[in-house]
Amino acid sequence: MATDFFIPKLGDNVNDATIVDWLVEDGAEVKEGEEILEVETDKAVFPIPANAGGYVRRGPFKAGDKVRVSEVVATIGQKDEPFAPGSGKGQEQSQATEAVEEMAAEAPPQPELRREAVSEPGQDSRNGDAPRATPVAQKMAAELGVDLQAISGSGERGKITKDDILQATSGEKAPAPTRAPESAEPPPAAPQPARPAAPAPAPPTPAENILERVPLKGVRAIVSRRMPESVHTTARVTLVSEVDATELVALREQLKAHYAEAWGFAPGYNELLAMIVANGLRQFPYMNARLSAEGDAIEYLKPVNIGMAVDTERGLLVVVIRDVDKKGLQKLGAEFRELVGRARSGKNTPNDLSGDTFTISNLGMHRVDAFTPVINLPSAAILGVGRIMPKPVAKNNEVVVRKMLTLSLVFDHRVVDGAPAARFLDHICEIIEDPQLLFLTSR
Protein backbone atom coordinates (compact mmCIF):
# COMPACT_ATOMS: atom_id res chain seq x y z
CA MET A 1 0.00 0.00 0.00
CA ALA A 2 1.08 3.58 -0.63
CA THR A 3 2.60 5.78 2.05
CA ASP A 4 1.21 9.26 2.63
CA PHE A 5 3.76 12.04 2.06
CA PHE A 6 2.86 15.08 4.11
CA ILE A 7 4.27 18.37 5.35
CA PRO A 8 6.20 17.72 8.60
CA LYS A 9 6.52 20.10 11.51
CA LEU A 10 8.78 22.96 10.40
CA GLY A 11 9.41 24.78 13.66
CA ASP A 12 7.70 26.30 16.63
CA ASN A 13 4.46 28.11 15.82
CA VAL A 14 4.65 27.13 12.14
CA ASN A 15 1.21 25.89 11.13
CA ASP A 16 1.44 26.06 7.35
CA ALA A 17 3.89 26.42 4.49
CA THR A 18 3.85 27.42 0.84
CA ILE A 19 4.92 25.02 -1.88
CA VAL A 20 7.90 26.47 -3.75
CA ASP A 21 8.66 23.69 -6.19
CA TRP A 22 8.27 19.99 -6.79
CA LEU A 23 11.75 18.50 -7.21
CA VAL A 24 10.52 15.35 -8.98
CA GLU A 25 7.94 14.74 -11.68
CA ASP A 26 4.61 13.08 -10.99
CA GLY A 27 5.16 9.33 -11.26
CA ALA A 28 8.92 9.52 -10.71
CA GLU A 29 10.63 6.78 -8.74
CA VAL A 30 12.39 8.01 -5.57
CA LYS A 31 14.41 6.56 -2.74
CA GLU A 32 13.63 7.13 0.92
CA GLY A 33 15.40 10.30 2.06
CA GLU A 34 15.56 11.80 -1.45
CA GLU A 35 14.38 15.41 -1.53
CA ILE A 36 11.16 15.68 -3.52
CA LEU A 37 9.54 18.96 -2.45
CA GLU A 38 10.58 22.48 -1.42
CA VAL A 39 8.34 24.48 0.90
CA GLU A 40 8.63 27.99 2.27
CA THR A 41 7.81 29.37 5.70
CA ASP A 42 8.14 32.98 6.81
CA LYS A 43 11.82 32.29 7.58
CA ALA A 44 13.30 30.23 4.77
CA VAL A 45 12.88 27.52 2.15
CA PHE A 46 13.22 23.90 3.25
CA PRO A 47 13.55 20.73 1.17
CA ILE A 48 11.36 17.84 2.34
CA PRO A 49 12.73 14.31 1.89
CA ALA A 50 10.69 11.30 0.85
CA ASN A 51 9.50 9.26 3.82
CA ALA A 52 9.47 6.06 1.77
CA GLY A 53 10.80 4.60 -1.44
CA GLY A 54 8.61 4.08 -4.48
CA TYR A 55 6.73 6.03 -7.13
CA VAL A 56 5.47 9.54 -6.34
CA ARG A 57 1.85 10.41 -7.04
CA ARG A 58 1.41 14.11 -6.47
CA GLY A 59 -1.84 15.52 -5.17
CA PRO A 60 -3.59 18.60 -6.59
CA PHE A 61 -0.97 20.95 -5.22
CA LYS A 62 1.19 23.29 -7.26
CA ALA A 63 3.84 25.94 -6.61
CA GLY A 64 2.35 28.82 -4.68
CA ASP A 65 -0.28 26.76 -2.87
CA LYS A 66 -0.39 27.11 0.92
CA VAL A 67 -0.70 23.82 2.77
CA ARG A 68 -1.04 23.04 6.46
CA VAL A 69 1.43 21.04 8.51
CA SER A 70 0.54 17.31 8.35
CA GLU A 71 -1.49 17.76 5.16
CA VAL A 72 -0.95 14.91 2.69
CA VAL A 73 0.36 16.33 -0.58
CA ALA A 74 1.45 13.11 -2.30
CA THR A 75 1.59 9.36 -1.91
CA ILE A 76 4.55 7.06 -2.51
CA GLY A 77 3.81 3.50 -3.53
CA GLN A 78 3.68 1.10 -6.46
CA LYS A 79 4.04 2.34 -10.03
CA ASP A 80 0.35 2.21 -10.92
CA GLU A 81 -1.12 3.32 -7.58
CA PRO A 82 -3.14 6.57 -7.83
CA PHE A 83 -3.01 9.46 -5.38
CA ALA A 84 -5.27 8.28 -2.55
CA PRO A 85 -4.36 9.91 0.77
CA GLY A 86 -5.23 7.98 3.89
CA SER A 87 -5.56 4.63 2.13
CA GLY A 88 -2.10 3.41 3.07
CA LYS A 89 0.22 3.96 6.01
CA GLY A 90 -1.29 7.36 6.74
CA GLN A 91 0.74 9.26 9.29
CA GLU A 92 3.42 6.61 9.80
CA GLN A 93 6.72 8.41 9.53
CA SER A 94 10.03 7.09 8.30
CA GLN A 95 13.34 8.04 9.85
CA ALA A 96 13.84 10.78 7.24
CA THR A 97 10.63 12.61 8.14
CA GLU A 98 11.06 12.01 11.87
CA ALA A 99 14.49 13.61 11.63
CA VAL A 100 12.99 16.78 10.18
CA GLU A 101 10.44 16.97 12.98
CA GLU A 102 12.96 16.21 15.71
CA MET A 103 15.31 18.92 14.48
CA ALA A 104 12.43 21.36 14.34
CA ALA A 105 11.45 20.55 17.92
CA GLU A 106 14.95 20.80 19.43
CA ALA A 107 14.57 24.35 20.66
CA PRO A 108 11.89 25.10 23.26
CA PRO A 109 9.47 27.99 22.76
CA GLN A 110 10.96 31.29 23.79
CA PRO A 111 9.59 32.36 27.17
CA GLU A 112 9.13 36.01 27.84
CA LEU A 113 10.67 37.66 30.87
CA ARG A 114 7.89 40.13 31.38
CA ARG A 115 5.47 42.25 29.42
CA GLU A 116 4.97 45.97 29.72
CA ALA A 117 1.89 47.58 28.25
CA VAL A 118 2.57 50.08 25.49
CA SER A 119 -0.91 51.19 24.62
CA GLU A 120 -4.44 49.87 24.49
CA PRO A 121 -5.51 49.76 20.87
CA GLY A 122 -8.83 51.50 20.53
CA GLN A 123 -10.95 53.14 17.93
CA ASP A 124 -9.52 55.48 15.38
CA SER A 125 -10.08 59.00 16.72
CA ARG A 126 -10.90 60.21 13.22
CA ASN A 127 -13.99 58.04 13.00
CA GLY A 128 -15.93 56.70 15.97
CA ASP A 129 -17.09 53.73 13.91
CA ALA A 130 -13.59 52.59 12.93
CA PRO A 131 -12.67 48.98 13.76
CA ARG A 132 -10.17 48.04 16.44
CA ALA A 133 -6.64 47.52 15.14
CA THR A 134 -3.21 47.01 16.64
CA PRO A 135 -0.83 49.99 16.55
CA VAL A 136 1.30 48.15 14.00
CA ALA A 137 -1.72 47.57 11.78
CA GLN A 138 -2.83 51.20 12.13
CA LYS A 139 0.63 52.44 11.14
CA MET A 140 0.86 50.09 8.15
CA ALA A 141 -2.66 51.00 7.03
CA ALA A 142 -1.84 54.70 7.13
CA GLU A 143 1.41 54.23 5.18
CA LEU A 144 -0.07 51.90 2.57
CA GLY A 145 -3.39 53.72 2.17
CA VAL A 146 -5.50 50.81 3.38
CA ASP A 147 -9.05 51.50 4.59
CA LEU A 148 -9.49 49.73 7.92
CA GLN A 149 -13.26 49.81 7.42
CA ALA A 150 -12.88 47.37 4.53
CA ILE A 151 -11.02 44.75 6.56
CA SER A 152 -12.27 42.22 9.09
CA GLY A 153 -9.74 41.40 11.77
CA SER A 154 -8.41 37.92 12.40
CA GLY A 155 -6.96 38.75 15.81
CA GLU A 156 -8.42 38.42 19.26
CA ARG A 157 -11.98 39.79 19.47
CA GLY A 158 -11.83 40.72 15.80
CA LYS A 159 -8.79 42.97 16.16
CA ILE A 160 -7.08 43.86 12.87
CA THR A 161 -3.44 42.73 12.78
CA LYS A 162 -0.51 43.45 10.47
CA ASP A 163 -1.17 40.11 8.72
CA ASP A 164 -4.64 41.35 7.81
CA ILE A 165 -3.10 44.50 6.30
CA LEU A 166 -0.51 42.47 4.37
CA GLN A 167 -3.27 40.19 3.07
CA ALA A 168 -5.31 43.17 1.95
CA THR A 169 -2.37 44.73 0.10
CA SER A 170 -1.41 41.45 -1.56
CA GLY A 171 -4.58 41.55 -3.64
CA GLU A 172 -6.56 39.02 -1.60
CA LYS A 173 -9.93 40.46 -0.81
CA ALA A 174 -10.80 40.18 2.87
CA PRO A 175 -14.38 39.47 3.93
CA ALA A 176 -16.51 42.45 4.75
CA PRO A 177 -16.46 43.39 8.44
CA THR A 178 -19.52 42.90 10.58
CA ARG A 179 -21.03 46.27 11.40
CA ALA A 180 -23.21 47.09 14.36
CA PRO A 181 -26.76 48.31 13.56
CA GLU A 182 -26.83 52.03 13.02
CA SER A 183 -29.07 54.21 15.14
CA ALA A 184 -31.87 56.21 13.59
CA GLU A 185 -29.88 59.40 13.92
CA PRO A 186 -26.20 58.58 13.67
CA PRO A 187 -23.82 61.26 14.93
CA PRO A 188 -22.11 63.24 12.22
CA ALA A 189 -18.79 61.71 11.26
CA ALA A 190 -15.71 63.75 11.95
CA PRO A 191 -14.10 65.07 8.76
CA GLN A 192 -11.20 62.95 7.61
CA PRO A 193 -8.06 64.41 6.12
CA ALA A 194 -7.58 63.82 2.45
CA ARG A 195 -5.59 60.70 1.73
CA PRO A 196 -2.62 61.26 -0.57
CA ALA A 197 -3.01 59.73 -3.98
CA ALA A 198 -1.26 56.43 -4.48
CA PRO A 199 1.84 56.71 -6.66
CA ALA A 200 1.35 55.71 -10.26
CA PRO A 201 2.71 52.25 -11.03
CA ALA A 202 6.00 52.16 -12.89
CA PRO A 203 5.63 51.46 -16.61
CA PRO A 204 6.68 47.97 -17.68
CA THR A 205 10.27 47.57 -18.79
CA PRO A 206 10.60 47.24 -22.58
CA ALA A 207 11.37 43.65 -23.51
CA GLU A 208 14.51 44.66 -25.41
CA ASN A 209 15.97 46.09 -22.18
CA ILE A 210 15.55 42.89 -20.16
CA LEU A 211 18.58 40.61 -20.08
CA GLU A 212 16.81 37.93 -18.04
CA ARG A 213 13.56 37.66 -16.10
CA VAL A 214 13.80 35.52 -12.96
CA PRO A 215 10.64 34.65 -10.99
CA LEU A 216 10.63 35.94 -7.42
CA LYS A 217 10.58 32.79 -5.30
CA GLY A 218 12.36 30.95 -2.54
CA VAL A 219 14.67 32.88 -0.24
CA ARG A 220 14.57 35.93 -2.53
CA ALA A 221 10.78 36.07 -2.19
CA ILE A 222 11.03 35.84 1.60
CA VAL A 223 13.58 38.65 1.73
CA SER A 224 11.50 40.83 -0.61
CA ARG A 225 8.48 40.36 1.64
CA ARG A 226 10.12 40.65 5.07
CA MET A 227 12.36 43.64 4.42
CA PRO A 228 9.54 46.06 3.49
CA GLU A 229 7.52 44.69 6.40
CA SER A 230 10.36 45.63 8.76
CA VAL A 231 10.80 49.06 7.20
CA HIS A 232 7.07 49.85 7.28
CA THR A 233 6.39 48.62 10.83
CA THR A 234 9.43 49.69 12.87
CA ALA A 235 10.48 53.12 14.08
CA ARG A 236 14.10 52.69 13.02
CA VAL A 237 16.92 54.70 14.54
CA THR A 238 20.62 54.22 13.74
CA LEU A 239 23.54 54.95 16.08
CA VAL A 240 27.06 54.86 14.61
CA SER A 241 30.30 54.55 16.58
CA GLU A 242 33.90 54.21 15.49
CA VAL A 243 35.82 52.05 17.93
CA ASP A 244 39.49 51.15 18.39
CA ALA A 245 39.67 47.40 17.69
CA THR A 246 43.45 47.07 18.01
CA GLU A 247 43.26 44.95 21.16
CA LEU A 248 40.49 42.79 19.72
CA VAL A 249 42.66 42.05 16.67
CA ALA A 250 45.57 41.15 18.96
CA LEU A 251 43.35 38.85 21.03
CA ARG A 252 42.11 37.05 17.95
CA GLU A 253 45.66 36.50 16.70
CA GLN A 254 46.63 35.03 20.08
CA LEU A 255 43.62 32.72 20.07
CA LYS A 256 44.44 31.55 16.54
CA ALA A 257 48.02 30.79 17.50
CA HIS A 258 47.08 28.87 20.64
CA TYR A 259 43.88 27.04 19.71
CA ALA A 260 43.49 26.72 15.93
CA GLU A 261 45.22 23.33 15.77
CA ALA A 262 43.58 21.89 18.89
CA TRP A 263 40.07 23.11 18.03
CA GLY A 264 40.28 22.36 14.32
CA PHE A 265 39.36 25.93 13.39
CA ALA A 266 40.69 29.42 13.96
CA PRO A 267 38.43 31.55 16.18
CA GLY A 268 36.95 34.38 14.15
CA TYR A 269 35.61 37.86 14.74
CA ASN A 270 32.00 36.72 14.40
CA GLU A 271 32.23 34.47 17.45
CA LEU A 272 34.01 37.14 19.48
CA LEU A 273 31.42 39.74 18.50
CA ALA A 274 28.61 37.33 19.38
CA MET A 275 30.10 36.84 22.85
CA ILE A 276 30.54 40.59 23.30
CA VAL A 277 26.97 41.34 22.21
CA ALA A 278 25.60 38.57 24.45
CA ASN A 279 27.45 40.13 27.37
CA GLY A 280 25.88 43.47 26.52
CA LEU A 281 22.40 41.96 26.30
CA ARG A 282 22.83 40.50 29.78
CA GLN A 283 24.03 43.86 31.13
CA PHE A 284 21.27 45.77 29.29
CA PRO A 285 18.31 43.37 29.03
CA TYR A 286 16.05 46.03 27.53
CA MET A 287 17.88 45.43 24.24
CA ASN A 288 16.95 41.73 24.33
CA ALA A 289 13.32 42.53 23.66
CA ARG A 290 10.61 42.76 21.04
CA LEU A 291 7.18 44.22 20.53
CA SER A 292 4.40 41.69 21.05
CA ALA A 293 2.55 40.35 18.03
CA GLU A 294 -0.49 42.40 19.05
CA GLY A 295 1.64 45.54 19.33
CA ASP A 296 0.36 46.35 22.82
CA ALA A 297 3.27 45.17 25.01
CA ILE A 298 7.05 44.91 25.13
CA GLU A 299 8.37 41.41 25.74
CA TYR A 300 11.73 41.14 27.52
CA LEU A 301 13.22 37.77 26.64
CA LYS A 302 15.07 35.27 28.81
CA PRO A 303 17.22 33.49 26.21
CA VAL A 304 20.07 35.30 24.49
CA ASN A 305 19.94 33.91 20.96
CA ILE A 306 22.16 35.71 18.46
CA GLY A 307 21.22 35.65 14.79
CA MET A 308 24.17 35.90 12.40
CA ALA A 309 23.53 37.02 8.81
CA VAL A 310 25.08 34.56 6.34
CA ASP A 311 25.56 35.00 2.60
CA THR A 312 24.60 31.86 0.67
CA GLU A 313 24.02 30.97 -2.97
CA ARG A 314 20.29 30.93 -2.23
CA GLY A 315 20.42 34.41 -0.69
CA LEU A 316 20.60 35.98 2.76
CA LEU A 317 19.94 33.65 5.69
CA VAL A 318 20.14 34.39 9.42
CA VAL A 319 21.41 31.41 11.40
CA VAL A 320 20.69 31.42 15.12
CA ILE A 321 23.17 30.55 17.87
CA ARG A 322 21.16 29.80 21.00
CA ASP A 323 22.09 30.71 24.58
CA VAL A 324 25.27 32.49 23.52
CA ASP A 325 25.75 33.91 27.01
CA LYS A 326 26.12 30.36 28.38
CA LYS A 327 28.73 29.08 25.89
CA GLY A 328 32.48 29.28 25.70
CA LEU A 329 34.35 30.39 22.60
CA GLN A 330 35.22 26.87 21.40
CA LYS A 331 31.64 25.57 21.58
CA LEU A 332 30.30 28.80 20.13
CA GLY A 333 32.73 28.72 17.20
CA ALA A 334 32.08 25.06 16.41
CA GLU A 335 28.31 25.54 16.52
CA PHE A 336 28.49 28.65 14.34
CA ARG A 337 30.50 26.81 11.70
CA GLU A 338 28.02 23.93 11.68
CA LEU A 339 25.14 26.35 11.21
CA VAL A 340 26.90 28.17 8.37
CA GLY A 341 27.81 24.87 6.72
CA ARG A 342 24.22 23.65 6.77
CA ALA A 343 22.93 27.00 5.51
CA ARG A 344 25.32 27.12 2.56
CA SER A 345 24.70 23.49 1.62
CA GLY A 346 20.93 23.88 1.83
CA LYS A 347 20.70 21.41 4.73
CA ASN A 348 19.61 23.85 7.42
CA THR A 349 16.78 22.86 9.75
CA PRO A 350 13.83 25.16 10.56
CA ASN A 351 15.14 25.98 14.03
CA ASP A 352 18.56 26.88 12.59
CA LEU A 353 16.82 29.97 11.25
CA SER A 354 14.38 30.95 13.99
CA GLY A 355 14.27 32.21 17.55
CA ASP A 356 16.90 34.97 17.42
CA THR A 357 16.55 37.78 19.94
CA PHE A 358 19.25 40.04 18.44
CA THR A 359 21.01 40.05 15.06
CA ILE A 360 24.56 40.76 13.88
CA SER A 361 25.38 41.50 10.23
CA ASN A 362 29.09 41.61 9.41
CA LEU A 363 30.12 42.96 5.99
CA GLY A 364 33.69 43.80 6.96
CA MET A 365 35.14 41.08 4.75
CA HIS A 366 33.70 42.93 1.72
CA ARG A 367 35.57 46.18 2.40
CA VAL A 368 32.42 47.87 3.68
CA ASP A 369 33.17 50.59 6.22
CA ALA A 370 29.64 51.22 7.51
CA PHE A 371 26.05 50.46 6.56
CA THR A 372 22.51 50.53 7.93
CA PRO A 373 21.12 46.98 8.18
CA VAL A 374 17.39 46.28 8.31
CA ILE A 375 16.00 44.93 11.58
CA ASN A 376 15.24 41.22 11.37
CA LEU A 377 11.71 41.04 12.80
CA PRO A 378 10.55 40.25 15.39
CA SER A 379 13.87 41.28 16.97
CA ALA A 380 14.08 44.92 18.00
CA ALA A 381 17.69 45.61 17.02
CA ILE A 382 20.55 44.64 14.73
CA LEU A 383 24.26 45.47 14.83
CA GLY A 384 26.03 46.24 11.56
CA VAL A 385 29.78 45.56 11.55
CA GLY A 386 32.15 47.16 9.05
CA ARG A 387 35.75 46.36 8.15
CA ILE A 388 38.73 46.92 10.43
CA MET A 389 41.03 49.57 8.96
CA PRO A 390 44.33 51.08 10.15
CA LYS A 391 43.84 54.81 10.71
CA PRO A 392 45.83 57.63 12.30
CA VAL A 393 44.21 58.67 15.58
CA ALA A 394 45.13 60.88 18.52
CA LYS A 395 46.15 58.88 21.59
CA ASN A 396 47.89 60.34 24.65
CA ASN A 397 48.54 63.58 22.76
CA GLU A 398 50.25 61.69 19.95
CA VAL A 399 49.15 60.63 16.49
CA VAL A 400 49.34 56.85 16.23
CA VAL A 401 48.01 54.25 13.81
CA ARG A 402 45.24 52.12 15.31
CA LYS A 403 42.93 49.49 13.85
CA MET A 404 39.52 51.13 13.76
CA LEU A 405 36.10 49.54 13.34
CA THR A 406 32.72 51.16 12.63
CA LEU A 407 29.58 49.77 14.26
CA SER A 408 25.99 50.66 13.30
CA LEU A 409 23.28 49.86 15.83
CA VAL A 410 19.80 49.97 14.30
CA PHE A 411 16.97 49.67 16.83
CA ASP A 412 13.22 50.01 17.04
CA HIS A 413 12.33 53.21 18.89
CA ARG A 414 8.99 51.71 19.86
CA VAL A 415 10.85 49.26 22.11
CA VAL A 416 13.81 51.26 23.38
CA ASP A 417 14.79 54.94 23.53
CA GLY A 418 17.92 56.50 22.10
CA ALA A 419 19.88 57.08 25.32
CA PRO A 420 19.49 53.49 26.64
CA ALA A 421 20.43 52.13 23.21
CA ALA A 422 23.49 54.41 23.22
CA ARG A 423 24.55 53.02 26.60
CA PHE A 424 24.34 49.50 25.19
CA LEU A 425 26.45 50.45 22.17
CA ASP A 426 28.96 52.21 24.42
CA HIS A 427 29.31 49.00 26.45
CA ILE A 428 30.00 47.02 23.27
CA CYS A 429 32.65 49.53 22.24
CA GLU A 430 34.32 49.40 25.66
CA ILE A 431 34.73 45.62 25.48
CA ILE A 432 36.06 45.78 21.91
CA GLU A 433 38.65 48.33 23.03
CA ASP A 434 39.58 46.23 26.08
CA PRO A 435 38.52 42.59 25.50
CA GLN A 436 39.65 41.58 29.00
CA LEU A 437 36.45 43.21 30.23
CA LEU A 438 34.56 40.39 28.53
CA PHE A 439 35.94 37.91 31.03
CA LEU A 440 35.63 40.27 33.99
CA THR A 441 31.94 40.99 33.33
CA SER A 442 30.90 37.51 32.15
CA ARG A 443 28.92 35.21 34.38
XYZ file of C-alpha atoms in Angstrom, residues 29-334:
306
model
C 10.631 6.784 -8.735
C 12.389 8.013 -5.574
C 14.408 6.563 -2.736
C 13.632 7.128 0.917
C 15.404 10.297 2.056
C 15.558 11.799 -1.446
C 14.382 15.411 -1.529
C 11.159 15.683 -3.522
C 9.540 18.956 -2.450
C 10.580 22.477 -1.421
C 8.343 24.483 0.895
C 8.628 27.993 2.271
C 7.805 29.373 5.705
C 8.142 32.976 6.812
C 11.815 32.288 7.581
C 13.302 30.225 4.768
C 12.881 27.520 2.154
C 13.217 23.901 3.250
C 13.549 20.728 1.171
C 11.362 17.842 2.342
C 12.733 14.306 1.887
C 10.686 11.304 0.852
C 9.496 9.256 3.821
C 9.467 6.055 1.773
C 10.800 4.604 -1.438
C 8.613 4.081 -4.479
C 6.731 6.030 -7.131
C 5.469 9.539 -6.338
C 1.849 10.409 -7.038
C 1.412 14.111 -6.468
C -1.837 15.522 -5.173
C -3.593 18.601 -6.591
C -0.969 20.954 -5.216
C 1.193 23.294 -7.257
C 3.842 25.938 -6.614
C 2.350 28.822 -4.678
C -0.278 26.761 -2.870
C -0.390 27.111 0.916
C -0.698 23.816 2.772
C -1.042 23.039 6.456
C 1.431 21.045 8.506
C 0.543 17.314 8.350
C -1.490 17.761 5.156
C -0.945 14.910 2.686
C 0.360 16.332 -0.583
C 1.448 13.115 -2.304
C 1.595 9.364 -1.915
C 4.546 7.062 -2.515
C 3.815 3.498 -3.535
C 3.684 1.103 -6.464
C 4.040 2.338 -10.027
C 0.353 2.208 -10.924
C -1.123 3.319 -7.583
C -3.138 6.566 -7.827
C -3.007 9.463 -5.379
C -5.267 8.278 -2.551
C -4.358 9.909 0.767
C -5.234 7.980 3.885
C -5.555 4.632 2.130
C -2.099 3.414 3.070
C 0.218 3.963 6.011
C -1.286 7.359 6.744
C 0.741 9.260 9.292
C 3.421 6.614 9.802
C 6.718 8.409 9.531
C 10.030 7.090 8.302
C 13.341 8.042 9.848
C 13.840 10.781 7.245
C 10.629 12.609 8.136
C 11.059 12.013 11.867
C 14.492 13.611 11.630
C 12.990 16.780 10.182
C 10.441 16.972 12.979
C 12.959 16.210 15.711
C 15.310 18.917 14.482
C 12.425 21.358 14.341
C 11.455 20.548 17.921
C 14.949 20.801 19.431
C 14.565 24.349 20.658
C 11.890 25.098 23.262
C 9.470 27.986 22.762
C 10.956 31.292 23.790
C 9.589 32.358 27.174
C 9.127 36.013 27.838
C 10.673 37.656 30.873
C 7.893 40.126 31.383
C 5.466 42.250 29.419
C 4.966 45.972 29.720
C 1.892 47.578 28.246
C 2.572 50.079 25.493
C -0.905 51.189 24.619
C -4.441 49.871 24.487
C -5.514 49.755 20.868
C -8.832 51.496 20.527
C -10.953 53.140 17.931
C -9.523 55.484 15.379
C -10.079 58.996 16.716
C -10.905 60.211 13.220
C -13.991 58.037 13.000
C -15.926 56.705 15.974
C -17.090 53.726 13.913
C -13.588 52.585 12.933
C -12.669 48.979 13.762
C -10.173 48.035 16.441
C -6.636 47.517 15.142
C -3.213 47.011 16.642
C -0.831 49.988 16.551
C 1.304 48.148 14.005
C -1.717 47.570 11.781
C -2.826 51.202 12.129
C 0.630 52.445 11.138
C 0.859 50.092 8.152
C -2.661 50.999 7.031
C -1.840 54.704 7.126
C 1.407 54.233 5.177
C -0.074 51.895 2.573
C -3.386 53.723 2.169
C -5.499 50.808 3.383
C -9.049 51.505 4.592
C -9.492 49.725 7.920
C -13.256 49.815 7.416
C -12.882 47.368 4.528
C -11.019 44.745 6.561
C -12.272 42.223 9.090
C -9.743 41.403 11.773
C -8.405 37.918 12.395
C -6.964 38.747 15.814
C -8.425 38.418 19.264
C -11.981 39.790 19.474
C -11.831 40.718 15.804
C -8.794 42.967 16.162
C -7.085 43.858 12.871
C -3.437 42.733 12.776
C -0.507 43.448 10.475
C -1.167 40.110 8.722
C -4.643 41.352 7.805
C -3.101 44.497 6.302
C -0.510 42.465 4.370
C -3.265 40.189 3.073
C -5.310 43.174 1.952
C -2.365 44.728 0.104
C -1.415 41.446 -1.564
C -4.576 41.549 -3.635
C -6.557 39.025 -1.600
C -9.932 40.461 -0.806
C -10.804 40.185 2.873
C -14.384 39.469 3.926
C -16.510 42.450 4.753
C -16.456 43.391 8.439
C -19.523 42.905 10.580
C -21.035 46.275 11.395
C -23.214 47.093 14.357
C -26.757 48.308 13.559
C -26.828 52.032 13.021
C -29.074 54.209 15.142
C -31.874 56.205 13.586
C -29.885 59.403 13.924
C -26.200 58.585 13.673
C -23.822 61.259 14.933
C -22.110 63.240 12.218
C -18.792 61.715 11.261
C -15.707 63.753 11.946
C -14.102 65.071 8.762
C -11.200 62.947 7.605
C -8.055 64.413 6.121
C -7.582 63.824 2.446
C -5.588 60.703 1.728
C -2.618 61.264 -0.570
C -3.009 59.730 -3.982
C -1.260 56.431 -4.483
C 1.837 56.715 -6.660
C 1.345 55.711 -10.258
C 2.714 52.250 -11.035
C 5.998 52.161 -12.889
C 5.625 51.457 -16.610
C 6.683 47.972 -17.684
C 10.271 47.573 -18.794
C 10.602 47.240 -22.577
C 11.371 43.651 -23.510
C 14.515 44.663 -25.410
C 15.967 46.095 -22.181
C 15.546 42.893 -20.160
C 18.575 40.614 -20.081
C 16.810 37.932 -18.042
C 13.559 37.659 -16.095
C 13.803 35.518 -12.959
C 10.644 34.648 -10.988
C 10.633 35.940 -7.422
C 10.581 32.794 -5.301
C 12.363 30.952 -2.539
C 14.673 32.875 -0.241
C 14.565 35.930 -2.527
C 10.780 36.068 -2.186
C 11.028 35.841 1.599
C 13.583 38.653 1.727
C 11.502 40.828 -0.606
C 8.478 40.357 1.642
C 10.118 40.646 5.071
C 12.358 43.637 4.418
C 9.535 46.063 3.493
C 7.520 44.692 6.404
C 10.355 45.628 8.760
C 10.803 49.058 7.199
C 7.071 49.845 7.283
C 6.389 48.617 10.825
C 9.427 49.688 12.875
C 10.480 53.124 14.078
C 14.104 52.685 13.019
C 16.925 54.703 14.537
C 20.619 54.220 13.741
C 23.536 54.950 16.076
C 27.056 54.862 14.613
C 30.296 54.548 16.584
C 33.901 54.207 15.493
C 35.821 52.046 17.928
C 39.488 51.149 18.387
C 39.670 47.404 17.694
C 43.451 47.070 18.008
C 43.265 44.949 21.159
C 40.489 42.788 19.720
C 42.659 42.048 16.675
C 45.566 41.149 18.958
C 43.351 38.846 21.028
C 42.110 37.054 17.951
C 45.656 36.502 16.700
C 46.626 35.032 20.080
C 43.621 32.719 20.068
C 44.443 31.553 16.537
C 48.024 30.792 17.497
C 47.081 28.867 20.639
C 43.879 27.036 19.712
C 43.488 26.716 15.931
C 45.216 23.329 15.769
C 43.582 21.895 18.893
C 40.075 23.106 18.028
C 40.278 22.357 14.324
C 39.363 25.927 13.388
C 40.692 29.423 13.959
C 38.430 31.545 16.182
C 36.946 34.385 14.150
C 35.607 37.865 14.742
C 32.003 36.723 14.398
C 32.228 34.465 17.446
C 34.011 37.136 19.477
C 31.424 39.735 18.501
C 28.607 37.333 19.383
C 30.101 36.843 22.853
C 30.540 40.590 23.300
C 26.973 41.343 22.214
C 25.600 38.573 24.450
C 27.449 40.134 27.371
C 25.876 43.475 26.518
C 22.396 41.962 26.302
C 22.826 40.501 29.783
C 24.026 43.857 31.128
C 21.273 45.771 29.290
C 18.306 43.369 29.025
C 16.047 46.031 27.532
C 17.875 45.429 24.235
C 16.950 41.734 24.325
C 13.319 42.525 23.657
C 10.610 42.761 21.044
C 7.176 44.218 20.528
C 4.396 41.689 21.054
C 2.552 40.351 18.029
C -0.488 42.403 19.051
C 1.636 45.537 19.335
C 0.360 46.349 22.823
C 3.266 45.172 25.008
C 7.051 44.911 25.128
C 8.370 41.412 25.741
C 11.731 41.139 27.524
C 13.219 37.773 26.644
C 15.066 35.270 28.813
C 17.221 33.486 26.208
C 20.070 35.300 24.493
C 19.944 33.912 20.958
C 22.159 35.712 18.459
C 21.216 35.652 14.787
C 24.166 35.898 12.400
C 23.527 37.017 8.812
C 25.076 34.563 6.338
C 25.561 35.000 2.597
C 24.600 31.859 0.667
C 24.016 30.973 -2.974
C 20.286 30.934 -2.234
C 20.417 34.407 -0.693
C 20.602 35.978 2.757
C 19.935 33.651 5.691
C 20.136 34.392 9.417
C 21.411 31.410 11.401
C 20.687 31.421 15.117
C 23.169 30.554 17.872
C 21.159 29.800 20.997
C 22.092 30.714 24.579
C 25.267 32.489 23.517
C 25.750 33.907 27.014
C 26.124 30.357 28.380
C 28.726 29.085 25.890
C 32.478 29.277 25.697
C 34.349 30.389 22.598
C 35.215 26.873 21.401
C 31.643 25.571 21.579
C 30.304 28.801 20.126
C 32.734 28.717 17.201
C 32.083 25.059 16.410
